[in-house]
XYZ file of C-alpha atoms in Angstrom:
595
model
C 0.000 0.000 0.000
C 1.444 3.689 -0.507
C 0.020 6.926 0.889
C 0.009 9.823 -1.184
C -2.983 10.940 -2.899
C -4.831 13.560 -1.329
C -8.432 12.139 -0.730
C -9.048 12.525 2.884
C -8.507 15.488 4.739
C -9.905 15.307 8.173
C -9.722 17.706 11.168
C -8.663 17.412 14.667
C -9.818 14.263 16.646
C -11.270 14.112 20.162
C -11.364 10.618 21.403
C -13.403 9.238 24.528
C -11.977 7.279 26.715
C -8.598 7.614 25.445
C -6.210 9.248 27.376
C -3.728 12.033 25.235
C -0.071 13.038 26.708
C -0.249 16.719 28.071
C 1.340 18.101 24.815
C 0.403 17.112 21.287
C 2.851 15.147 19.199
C 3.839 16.747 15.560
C 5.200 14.189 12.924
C 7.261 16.580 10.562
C 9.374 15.339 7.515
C 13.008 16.167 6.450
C 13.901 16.694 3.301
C 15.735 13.383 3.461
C 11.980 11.992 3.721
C 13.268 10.665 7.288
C 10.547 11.578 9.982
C 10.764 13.609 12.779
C 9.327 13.642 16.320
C 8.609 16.102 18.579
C 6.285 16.163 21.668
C 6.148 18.264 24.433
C 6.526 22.014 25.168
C 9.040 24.265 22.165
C 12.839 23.023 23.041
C 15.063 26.309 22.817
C 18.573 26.344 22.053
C 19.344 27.166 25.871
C 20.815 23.721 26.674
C 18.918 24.362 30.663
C 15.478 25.480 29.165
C 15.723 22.068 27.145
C 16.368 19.925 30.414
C 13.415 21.752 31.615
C 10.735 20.628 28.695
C 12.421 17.248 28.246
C 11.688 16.884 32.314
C 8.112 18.624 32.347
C 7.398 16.342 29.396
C 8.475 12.918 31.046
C 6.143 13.907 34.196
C 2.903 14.563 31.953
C 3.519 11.291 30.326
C 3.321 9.480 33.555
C 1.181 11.278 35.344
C -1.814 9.131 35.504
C -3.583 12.037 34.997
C -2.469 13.712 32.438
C -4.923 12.677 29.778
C -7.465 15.420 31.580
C -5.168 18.072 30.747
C -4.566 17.355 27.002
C -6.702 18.835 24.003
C -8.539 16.070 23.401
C -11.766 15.528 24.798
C -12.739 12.709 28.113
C -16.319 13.386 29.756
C -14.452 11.722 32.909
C -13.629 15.245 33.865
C -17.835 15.994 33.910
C -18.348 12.775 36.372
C -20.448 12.905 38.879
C -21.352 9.419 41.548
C -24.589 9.105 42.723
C -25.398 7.373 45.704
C -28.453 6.118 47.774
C -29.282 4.137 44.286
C -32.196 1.297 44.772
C -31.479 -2.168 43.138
C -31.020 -0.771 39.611
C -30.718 -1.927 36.258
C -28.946 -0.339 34.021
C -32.206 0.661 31.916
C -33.546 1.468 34.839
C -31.341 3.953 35.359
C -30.842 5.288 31.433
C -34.363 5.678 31.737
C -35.018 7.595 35.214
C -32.166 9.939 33.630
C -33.973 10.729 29.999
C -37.171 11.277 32.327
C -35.034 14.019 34.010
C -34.034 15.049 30.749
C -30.347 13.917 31.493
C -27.659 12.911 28.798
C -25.418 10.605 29.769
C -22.216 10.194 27.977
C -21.055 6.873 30.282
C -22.608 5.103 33.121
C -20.007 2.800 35.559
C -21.228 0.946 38.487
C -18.745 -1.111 40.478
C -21.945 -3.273 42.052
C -25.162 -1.947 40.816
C -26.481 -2.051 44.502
C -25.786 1.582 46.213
C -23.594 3.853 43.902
C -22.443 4.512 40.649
C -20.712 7.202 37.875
C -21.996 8.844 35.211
C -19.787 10.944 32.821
C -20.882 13.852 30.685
C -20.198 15.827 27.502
C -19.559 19.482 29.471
C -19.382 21.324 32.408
C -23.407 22.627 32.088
C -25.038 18.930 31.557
C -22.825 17.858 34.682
C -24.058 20.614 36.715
C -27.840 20.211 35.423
C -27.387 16.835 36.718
C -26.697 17.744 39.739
C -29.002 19.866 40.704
C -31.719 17.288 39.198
C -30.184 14.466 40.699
C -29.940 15.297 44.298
C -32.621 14.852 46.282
C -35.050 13.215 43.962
C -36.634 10.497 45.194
C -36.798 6.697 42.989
C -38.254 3.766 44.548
C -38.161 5.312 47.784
C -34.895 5.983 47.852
C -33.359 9.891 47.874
C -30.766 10.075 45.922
C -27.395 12.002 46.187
C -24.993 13.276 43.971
C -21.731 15.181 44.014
C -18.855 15.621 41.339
C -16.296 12.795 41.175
C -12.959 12.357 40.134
C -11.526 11.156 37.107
C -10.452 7.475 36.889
C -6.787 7.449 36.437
C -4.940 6.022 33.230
C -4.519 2.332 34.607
C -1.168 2.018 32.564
C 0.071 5.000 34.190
C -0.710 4.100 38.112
C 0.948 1.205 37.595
C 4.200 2.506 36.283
C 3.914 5.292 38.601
C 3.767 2.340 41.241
C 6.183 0.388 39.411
C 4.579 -2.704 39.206
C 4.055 -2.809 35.073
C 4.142 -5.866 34.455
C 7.711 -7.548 32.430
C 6.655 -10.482 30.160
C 10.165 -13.155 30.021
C 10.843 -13.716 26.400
C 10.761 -17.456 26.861
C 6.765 -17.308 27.854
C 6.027 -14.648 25.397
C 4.359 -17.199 22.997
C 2.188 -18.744 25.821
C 0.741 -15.771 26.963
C -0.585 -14.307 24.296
C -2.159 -17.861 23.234
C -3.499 -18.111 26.934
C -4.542 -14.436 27.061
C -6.543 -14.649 23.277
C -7.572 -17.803 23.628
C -7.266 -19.470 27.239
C -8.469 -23.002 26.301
C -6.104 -23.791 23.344
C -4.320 -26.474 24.891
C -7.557 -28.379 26.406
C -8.979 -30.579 24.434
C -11.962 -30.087 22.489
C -14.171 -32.244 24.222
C -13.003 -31.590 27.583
C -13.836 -27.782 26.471
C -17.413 -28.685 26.076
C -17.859 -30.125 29.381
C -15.901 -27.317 30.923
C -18.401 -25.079 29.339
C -21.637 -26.930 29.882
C -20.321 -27.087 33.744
C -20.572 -22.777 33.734
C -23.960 -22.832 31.728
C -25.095 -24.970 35.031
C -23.647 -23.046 37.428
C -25.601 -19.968 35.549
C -28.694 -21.597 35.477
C -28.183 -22.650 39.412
C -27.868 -19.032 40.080
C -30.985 -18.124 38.362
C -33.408 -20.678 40.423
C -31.688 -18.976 43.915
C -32.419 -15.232 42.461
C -34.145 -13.102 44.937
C -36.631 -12.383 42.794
C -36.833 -15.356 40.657
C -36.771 -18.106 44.131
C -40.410 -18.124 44.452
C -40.773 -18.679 40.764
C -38.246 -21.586 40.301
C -38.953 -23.447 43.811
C -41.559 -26.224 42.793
C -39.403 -26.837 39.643
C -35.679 -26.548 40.548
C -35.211 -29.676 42.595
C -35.829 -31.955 39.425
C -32.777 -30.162 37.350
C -29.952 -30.597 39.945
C -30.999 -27.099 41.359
C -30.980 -25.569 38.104
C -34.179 -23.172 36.886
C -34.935 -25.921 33.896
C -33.959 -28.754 31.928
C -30.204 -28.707 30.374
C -29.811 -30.108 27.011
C -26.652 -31.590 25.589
C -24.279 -28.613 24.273
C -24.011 -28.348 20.263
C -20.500 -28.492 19.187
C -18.766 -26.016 16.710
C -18.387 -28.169 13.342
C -15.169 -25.385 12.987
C -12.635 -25.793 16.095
C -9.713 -23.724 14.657
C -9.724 -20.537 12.124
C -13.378 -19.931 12.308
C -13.757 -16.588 13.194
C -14.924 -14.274 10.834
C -14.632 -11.023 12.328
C -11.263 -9.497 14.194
C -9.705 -6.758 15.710
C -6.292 -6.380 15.544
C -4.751 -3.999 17.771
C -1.764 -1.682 16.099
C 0.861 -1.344 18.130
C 4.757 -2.430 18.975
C 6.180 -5.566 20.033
C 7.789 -6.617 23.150
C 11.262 -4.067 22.061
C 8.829 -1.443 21.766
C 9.992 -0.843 18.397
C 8.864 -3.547 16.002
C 5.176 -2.390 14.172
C 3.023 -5.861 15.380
C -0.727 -5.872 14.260
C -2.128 -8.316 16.485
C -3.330 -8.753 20.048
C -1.862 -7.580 23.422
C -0.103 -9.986 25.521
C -2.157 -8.834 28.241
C -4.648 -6.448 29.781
C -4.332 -2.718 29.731
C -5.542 -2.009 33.213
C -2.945 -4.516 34.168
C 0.344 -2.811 32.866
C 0.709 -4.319 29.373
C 0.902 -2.723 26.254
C 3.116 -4.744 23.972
C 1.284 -6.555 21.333
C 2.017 -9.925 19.812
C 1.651 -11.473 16.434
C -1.939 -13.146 15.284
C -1.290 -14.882 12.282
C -0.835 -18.037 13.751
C -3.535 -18.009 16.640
C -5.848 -20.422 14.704
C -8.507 -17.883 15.364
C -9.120 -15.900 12.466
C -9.997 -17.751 9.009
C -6.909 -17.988 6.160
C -8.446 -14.961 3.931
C -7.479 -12.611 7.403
C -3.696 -13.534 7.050
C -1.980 -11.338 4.072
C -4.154 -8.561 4.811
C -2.778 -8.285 8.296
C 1.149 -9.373 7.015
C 0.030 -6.434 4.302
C -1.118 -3.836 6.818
C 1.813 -4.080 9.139
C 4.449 -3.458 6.546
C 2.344 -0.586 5.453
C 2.026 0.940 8.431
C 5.871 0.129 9.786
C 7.014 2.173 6.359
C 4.058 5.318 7.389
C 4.898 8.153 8.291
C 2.604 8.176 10.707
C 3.097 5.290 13.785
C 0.859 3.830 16.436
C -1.371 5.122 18.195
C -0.475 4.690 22.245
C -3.018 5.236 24.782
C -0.560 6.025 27.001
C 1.675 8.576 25.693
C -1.428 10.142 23.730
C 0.850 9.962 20.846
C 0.338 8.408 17.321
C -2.572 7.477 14.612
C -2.872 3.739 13.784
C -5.195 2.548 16.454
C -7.124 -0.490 15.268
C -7.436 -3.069 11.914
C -11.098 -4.831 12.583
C -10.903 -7.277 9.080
C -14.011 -9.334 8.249
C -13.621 -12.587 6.376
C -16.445 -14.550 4.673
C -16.734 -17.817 3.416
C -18.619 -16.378 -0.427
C -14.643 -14.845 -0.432
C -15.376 -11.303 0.392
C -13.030 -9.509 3.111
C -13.219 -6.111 4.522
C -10.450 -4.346 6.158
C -12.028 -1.162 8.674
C -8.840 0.828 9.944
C -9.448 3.443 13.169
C -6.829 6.269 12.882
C -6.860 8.989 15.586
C -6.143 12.036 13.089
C -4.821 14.857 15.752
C -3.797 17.391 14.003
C -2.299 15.478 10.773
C -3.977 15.569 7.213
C -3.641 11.682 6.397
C -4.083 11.055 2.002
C -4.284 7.807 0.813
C -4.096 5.770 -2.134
C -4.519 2.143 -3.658
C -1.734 2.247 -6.199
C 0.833 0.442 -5.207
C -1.179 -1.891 -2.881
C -0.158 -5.986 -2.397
C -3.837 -6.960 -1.579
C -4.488 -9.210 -4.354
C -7.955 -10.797 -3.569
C -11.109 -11.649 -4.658
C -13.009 -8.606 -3.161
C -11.627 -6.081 -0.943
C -13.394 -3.359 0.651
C -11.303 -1.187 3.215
C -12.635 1.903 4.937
C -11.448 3.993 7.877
C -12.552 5.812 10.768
C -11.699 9.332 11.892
C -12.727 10.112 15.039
C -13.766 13.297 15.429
C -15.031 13.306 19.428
C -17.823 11.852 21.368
C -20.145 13.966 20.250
C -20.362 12.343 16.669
C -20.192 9.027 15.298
C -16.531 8.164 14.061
C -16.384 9.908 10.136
C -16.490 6.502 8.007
C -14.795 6.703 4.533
C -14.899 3.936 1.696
C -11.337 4.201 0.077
C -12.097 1.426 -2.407
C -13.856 -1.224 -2.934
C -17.999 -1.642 -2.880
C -19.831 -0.510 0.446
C -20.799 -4.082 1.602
C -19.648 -7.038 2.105
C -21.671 -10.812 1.187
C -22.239 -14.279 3.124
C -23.818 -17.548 2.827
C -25.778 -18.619 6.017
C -28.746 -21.698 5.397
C -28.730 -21.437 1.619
C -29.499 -17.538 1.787
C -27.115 -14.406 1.190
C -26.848 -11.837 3.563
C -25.344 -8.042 2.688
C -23.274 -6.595 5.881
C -22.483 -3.230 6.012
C -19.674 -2.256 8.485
C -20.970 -1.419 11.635
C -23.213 -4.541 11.238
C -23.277 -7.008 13.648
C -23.108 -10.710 12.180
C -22.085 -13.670 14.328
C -18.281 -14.330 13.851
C -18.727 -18.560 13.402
C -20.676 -18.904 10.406
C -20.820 -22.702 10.749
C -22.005 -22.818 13.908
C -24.221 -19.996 13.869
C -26.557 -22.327 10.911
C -26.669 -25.045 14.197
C -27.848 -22.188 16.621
C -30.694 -20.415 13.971
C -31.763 -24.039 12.851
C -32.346 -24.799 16.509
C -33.694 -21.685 17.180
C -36.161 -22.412 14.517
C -37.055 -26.103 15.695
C -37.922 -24.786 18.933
C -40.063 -22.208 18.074
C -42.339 -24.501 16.512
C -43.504 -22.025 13.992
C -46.491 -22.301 11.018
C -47.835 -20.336 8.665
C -50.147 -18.311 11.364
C -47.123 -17.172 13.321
C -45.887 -14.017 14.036
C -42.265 -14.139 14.527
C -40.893 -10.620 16.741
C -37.319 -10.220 15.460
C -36.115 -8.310 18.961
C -32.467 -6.249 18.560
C -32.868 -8.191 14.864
C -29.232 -6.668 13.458
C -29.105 -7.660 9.527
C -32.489 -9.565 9.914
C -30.685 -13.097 10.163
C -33.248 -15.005 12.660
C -35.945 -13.821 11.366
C -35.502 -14.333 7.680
C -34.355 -18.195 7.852
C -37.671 -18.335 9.742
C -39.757 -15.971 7.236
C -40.741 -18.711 4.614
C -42.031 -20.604 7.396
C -45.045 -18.196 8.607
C -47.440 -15.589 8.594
C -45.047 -12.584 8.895
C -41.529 -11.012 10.809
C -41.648 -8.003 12.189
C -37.965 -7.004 12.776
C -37.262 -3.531 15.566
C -33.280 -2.623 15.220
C -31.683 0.672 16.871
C -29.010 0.589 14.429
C -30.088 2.528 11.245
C -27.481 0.820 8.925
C -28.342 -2.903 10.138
C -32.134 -2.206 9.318
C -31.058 -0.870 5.951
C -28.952 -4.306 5.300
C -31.837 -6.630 6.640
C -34.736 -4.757 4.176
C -31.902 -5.804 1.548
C -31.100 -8.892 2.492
C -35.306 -9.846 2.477
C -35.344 -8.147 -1.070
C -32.011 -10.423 -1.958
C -33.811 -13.465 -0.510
C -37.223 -12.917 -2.019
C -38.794 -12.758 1.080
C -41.794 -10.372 1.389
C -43.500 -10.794 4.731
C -40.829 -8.978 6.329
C -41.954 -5.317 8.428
C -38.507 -3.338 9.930
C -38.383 -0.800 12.608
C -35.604 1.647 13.158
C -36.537 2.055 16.563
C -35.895 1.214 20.257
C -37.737 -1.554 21.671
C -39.241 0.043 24.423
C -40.876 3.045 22.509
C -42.372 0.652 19.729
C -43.112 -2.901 21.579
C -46.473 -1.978 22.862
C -48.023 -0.714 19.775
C -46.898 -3.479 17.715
C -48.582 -6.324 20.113
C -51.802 -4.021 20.557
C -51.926 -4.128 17.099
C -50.963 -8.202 16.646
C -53.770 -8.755 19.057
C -56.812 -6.830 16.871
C -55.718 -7.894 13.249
C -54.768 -11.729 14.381
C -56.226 -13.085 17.638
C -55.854 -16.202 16.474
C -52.110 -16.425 15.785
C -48.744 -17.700 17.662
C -46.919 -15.159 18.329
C -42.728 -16.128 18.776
C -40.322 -13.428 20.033
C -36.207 -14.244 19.220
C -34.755 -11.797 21.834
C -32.140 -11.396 24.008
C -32.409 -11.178 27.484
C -35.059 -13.797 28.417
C -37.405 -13.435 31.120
C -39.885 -15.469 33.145
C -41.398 -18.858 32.093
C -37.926 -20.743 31.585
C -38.434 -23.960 30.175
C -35.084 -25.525 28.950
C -31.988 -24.801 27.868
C -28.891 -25.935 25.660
C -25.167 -24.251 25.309
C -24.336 -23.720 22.019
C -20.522 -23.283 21.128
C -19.485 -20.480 18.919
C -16.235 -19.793 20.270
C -13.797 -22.939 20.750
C -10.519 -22.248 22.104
C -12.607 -19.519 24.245
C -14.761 -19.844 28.020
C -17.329 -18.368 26.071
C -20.456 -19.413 24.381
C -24.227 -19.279 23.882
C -26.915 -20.149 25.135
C -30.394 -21.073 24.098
C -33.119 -20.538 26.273
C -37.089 -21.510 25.768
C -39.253 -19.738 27.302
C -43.451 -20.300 27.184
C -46.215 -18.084 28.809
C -47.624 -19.718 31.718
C -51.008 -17.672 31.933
C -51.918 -14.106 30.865
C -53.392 -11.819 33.059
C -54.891 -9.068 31.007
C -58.860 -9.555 29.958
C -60.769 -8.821 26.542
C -63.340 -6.711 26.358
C -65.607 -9.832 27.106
C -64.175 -10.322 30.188
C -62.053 -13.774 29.071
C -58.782 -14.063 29.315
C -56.494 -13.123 26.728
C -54.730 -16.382 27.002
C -58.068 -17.944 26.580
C -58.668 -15.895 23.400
C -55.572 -18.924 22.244
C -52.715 -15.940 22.481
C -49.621 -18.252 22.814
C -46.286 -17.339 23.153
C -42.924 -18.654 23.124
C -39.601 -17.081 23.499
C -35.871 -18.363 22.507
C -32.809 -15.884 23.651
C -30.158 -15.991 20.930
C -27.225 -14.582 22.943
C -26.857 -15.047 26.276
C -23.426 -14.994 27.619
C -21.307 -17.399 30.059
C -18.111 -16.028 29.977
C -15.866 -13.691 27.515
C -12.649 -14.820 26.904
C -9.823 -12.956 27.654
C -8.356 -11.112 25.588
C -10.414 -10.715 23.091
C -12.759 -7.985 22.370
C -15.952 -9.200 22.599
C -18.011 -11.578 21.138
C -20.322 -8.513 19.133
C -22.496 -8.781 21.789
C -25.425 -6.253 21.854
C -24.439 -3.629 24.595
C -26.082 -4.444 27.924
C -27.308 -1.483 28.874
C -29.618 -1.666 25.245
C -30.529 -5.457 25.899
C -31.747 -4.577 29.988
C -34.026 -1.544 27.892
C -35.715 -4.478 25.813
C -36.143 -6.435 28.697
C -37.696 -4.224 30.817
C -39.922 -3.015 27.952
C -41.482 -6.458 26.985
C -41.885 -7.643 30.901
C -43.604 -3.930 31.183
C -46.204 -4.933 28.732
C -47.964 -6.910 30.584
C -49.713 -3.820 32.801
C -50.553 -2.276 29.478
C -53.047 -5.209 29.394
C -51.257 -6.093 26.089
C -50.481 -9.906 25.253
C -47.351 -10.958 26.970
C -44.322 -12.159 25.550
């Protein structure tokens, strides 16, 4: 790859979360073409004032701190804690703070029980909250709230404390396997039953809830204490290089020179920044493998470097690459801009393959989404999942084990029992997946997706299918879930109704793990849920369960444990998965039919 045609030109970047050195870094070019870097305060020629910067300098960059100073933007210096909380979820809590016309940046809470910290965009919406926040009273509870301090740079306590941690070159290779994948030395099998063993201790938990006991007590005693009947786990058919979807982290190796793109050797929090090489993980499929040899020798001869969290110095952040089994690959690069004017061009590039589409992301502050720009290629990306073709567009999520993901949709399917009468509710629905295996199958899908780009790939993907019973709404669950099942129950009394959605909720029938994620502790896990009576009445004064409403719901991703490591599984955020949950058990006192 070469960069030199002008095509992007984009301004200064404020990045959440991310914390900048007190000074901002300048990359400037000799005439030799040999690059140049300065950070920190103006060096003069007085030999003394020099000392002075070069000292000043090395304290902001370890000053734990120092990221609240810089130029670019963290709400954690607009925190507030609030304490006195009730037992909270947390959209409970988004909620009660959009009813107070609040708007949260970030919400932490080291328990969920008493206290927690929210972050805002400025000084006024932190001080609003404030003066909203304390003394109001929720669930009987008076809340209090007072401005908090910013978390310091984890990285930089622990050098300050000295106890970064040193990884021995002769365990290098072992870490990062054990950190990125922790179970790839345990055999396969042994894997399963390690991860069937969690999915029991889960559903133990569950029947001794608080506020599920009463529920599970005349049932849990015939499932070994758990809240329902535990099926056999489905096996991945792919063990090794299944993963479709990555992200590489751009950084330097254990010399702290060598460009690696790849994953860290260990946690952030916990002192480690170095990053080790991927390629031969057996995580990511084949197709991933020259585009990230490709990428690192592209970015080790940029004149831009690395972007390190913290110093607050560099540009290449992230390379997310998405691999698919119809032979399409996209490679989505994050590059923290500062003050530089990046241009970029394809001539020159060593990325022969079938279909290539790379874009990057500029980001700009938290204010706005991160500026996405195609540099070549088409816009989306293909894949074959049960005989049907699916477009993805970037931010879409998609599961990341195709193979496995056609055992978890077929079962999905089989226990949903569907016919041509049923109404299937595609909850948090993404690119339209569940539903539209199902759609041939019955009556109609009615698909609700916060995520404006996913709804516009799963109205194409029905359209690329020939499905036609398909209805999409770009909307949240809990402003829309009401009116839809007011309106199933007038124009089709007489229908099943099925709801795919994730969190599940009361009326737990059985379960089964399914594994998406060998060489991981993680994986999913199907849940079956059927309405056990329904306590809203017609207008005849029968019950609407007696009117033959029947219900069934299946949760499609419902997590055990994340590996380490590894960012995420593309799991919907929680905070968005408690708001549908809350909405469809809050439908019930609308005297609507209950999921």
């Amino acid at each position: 790859m070469s960069l030199d045609a002008a095509c992007i030109d984009p301004k200064d970047s404020e990045v959440e979360g991310t914390p900048p050195a007190e000074k901002k870094p300048k990359l400037e070019s000799s005439d030799s073409g040999q690059q140049a870097l300065s950070v920190g305060a103006e060096i003069s020629n007085n030999a003394d004032s020099s000392q002075e910067a070069q000292e000043e300098n090395k304290k902001s960059i370890t000053d734990p701190l120092s990221y609240t100073r810089g130029n670019e933007f963290t709400s954690e210096i607009f925190k507030i804690q609030i304490h006195n909380l009730p037992r909270f979820g947390f959209g409970d809590l988004k909620k009660r703070l959009k009813m107070l016309g609040l708007k949260p940046n970030k919400i932490k809470s080291p328990d969920r029980q008493s206290v927690c910290y929210v972050c805002f965009r400025s000084e006024e919406e932190r001080d609003n909250a404030l003066a909203k926040l304390n003394g109001h009273v929720w669930k009987n509870k008076t809340l209090e709230a007072k401005v908090a301090a910013p978390i310091a740079d984890p990285y930089l306590k622990k050098q300050q404390q000295g106890k970064v941690s040193n990884i021995k070159s002769n365990t290098f290779s072992l870490r990062l396997k054990s950190n990125v994948c922790p179970l790839w030395n345990v055999a396969y099998s042994d894997q399963l039953q390690q991860k069937t063993g969690k999915v029991k201790a889960v559903l133990r938990r569950v029947a001794r809830d608080d506020f599920l006991h009463s529920m599970f007590r005349n049932i849990k005693t015939q499932f070994e204490g758990m809240a329902c009947e535990l099926l056999p786990i489905v096996p991945s058919p792919e063990t090794s290089q299944y993963r479709n979807k990555n992200e590489f982290t751009i950084g330097y190796g254990l010399d702290g020179k060598t460009v690696v793109v790849g994953f860290r050797y260990g946690l952030y929090k916990d002192g480690i920044t170095a990053v080790g090489d991927s390629t031969n993980l057996g995580l990511a499929m084949p197709a991933a493998v020259p585009i990230i040899k490709s990428f690192t020798e592209f970015v080790s001869k940029s004149k831009w470097t690395p972007y390190l969290q913290h110093a607050g110095t560099g540009n290449w952040q992230t390379l997310t690459v998405r691999t698919f089994r119809t032979g399409d690959v996209m490679a989505m690069i994050d590059f923290v801009p500062r003050d530089l004017e990046p241009t970029y061009s394809n001539k020159g590039s060593n990325l022969i393959l079938i279909f290539l589409v790379v874009l990057i992301n500029f980001f700009r502050g938290s204010n706005n989404s991160p500026d996405v720009q195609l540099l070549f290629g088409e816009k989306h990306v293909f894949e074959l999942l049960l005989s049907m073709k699916f477009r993805i567009s970037p931010e879409a999520f998609f599961q990341v084990n195709t193979p496995a993901t056609e055992k978890l949709y077929s079962l999905i399917t089989d226990w949903c029992n569907v016919s041509p009468a049923t109404t299937v509710l595609d909850v948090c629905c993404g690119t339209g997946t569940i539903g539209l295996t199902m759609a041939k199958r019955v009556k109609e899908v009615i698909g609700i997706e916060m995520c404006a780009q996913a709804v516009e790939d799963a109205k194409a993907n029905a359209a690329l299918n020939g499905v036609e019973n398909t209805t999409y709404y770009c909307k949240k669950v809990e402003d829309i879930i009401q009116s839809i099942l007011s309106s199933l129950e007038s124009t089709n009394p007489q229908g099943d109704v099925v709801a795919v959605v994730d969190p599940p909720r009361a009326g737990l029938q059985k379960a089964v793990p399914v594994d998406l994620f060998p060489g991981t502790k993680h994986c999913e896990l199907v849940l079956l849920f059927t309405r056990g009576s329904q306590r809203s009445t017609s207008n005849n004064g029968s019950t609407a369960g007696q009117e033959s409403y029947k219900h069934k719901l299946s949760s499609e991703s419902c997590e055990v444990e994340g590996s380490s490591g590894d960012k995420g599984e593309d799991q919907k955020s929680s905070a968005d998965v408690a708001e549908a949950h809350e909405s469809l058990l809050g439908v019930e006192s609308q005297g609507c039919p209950t999921i």
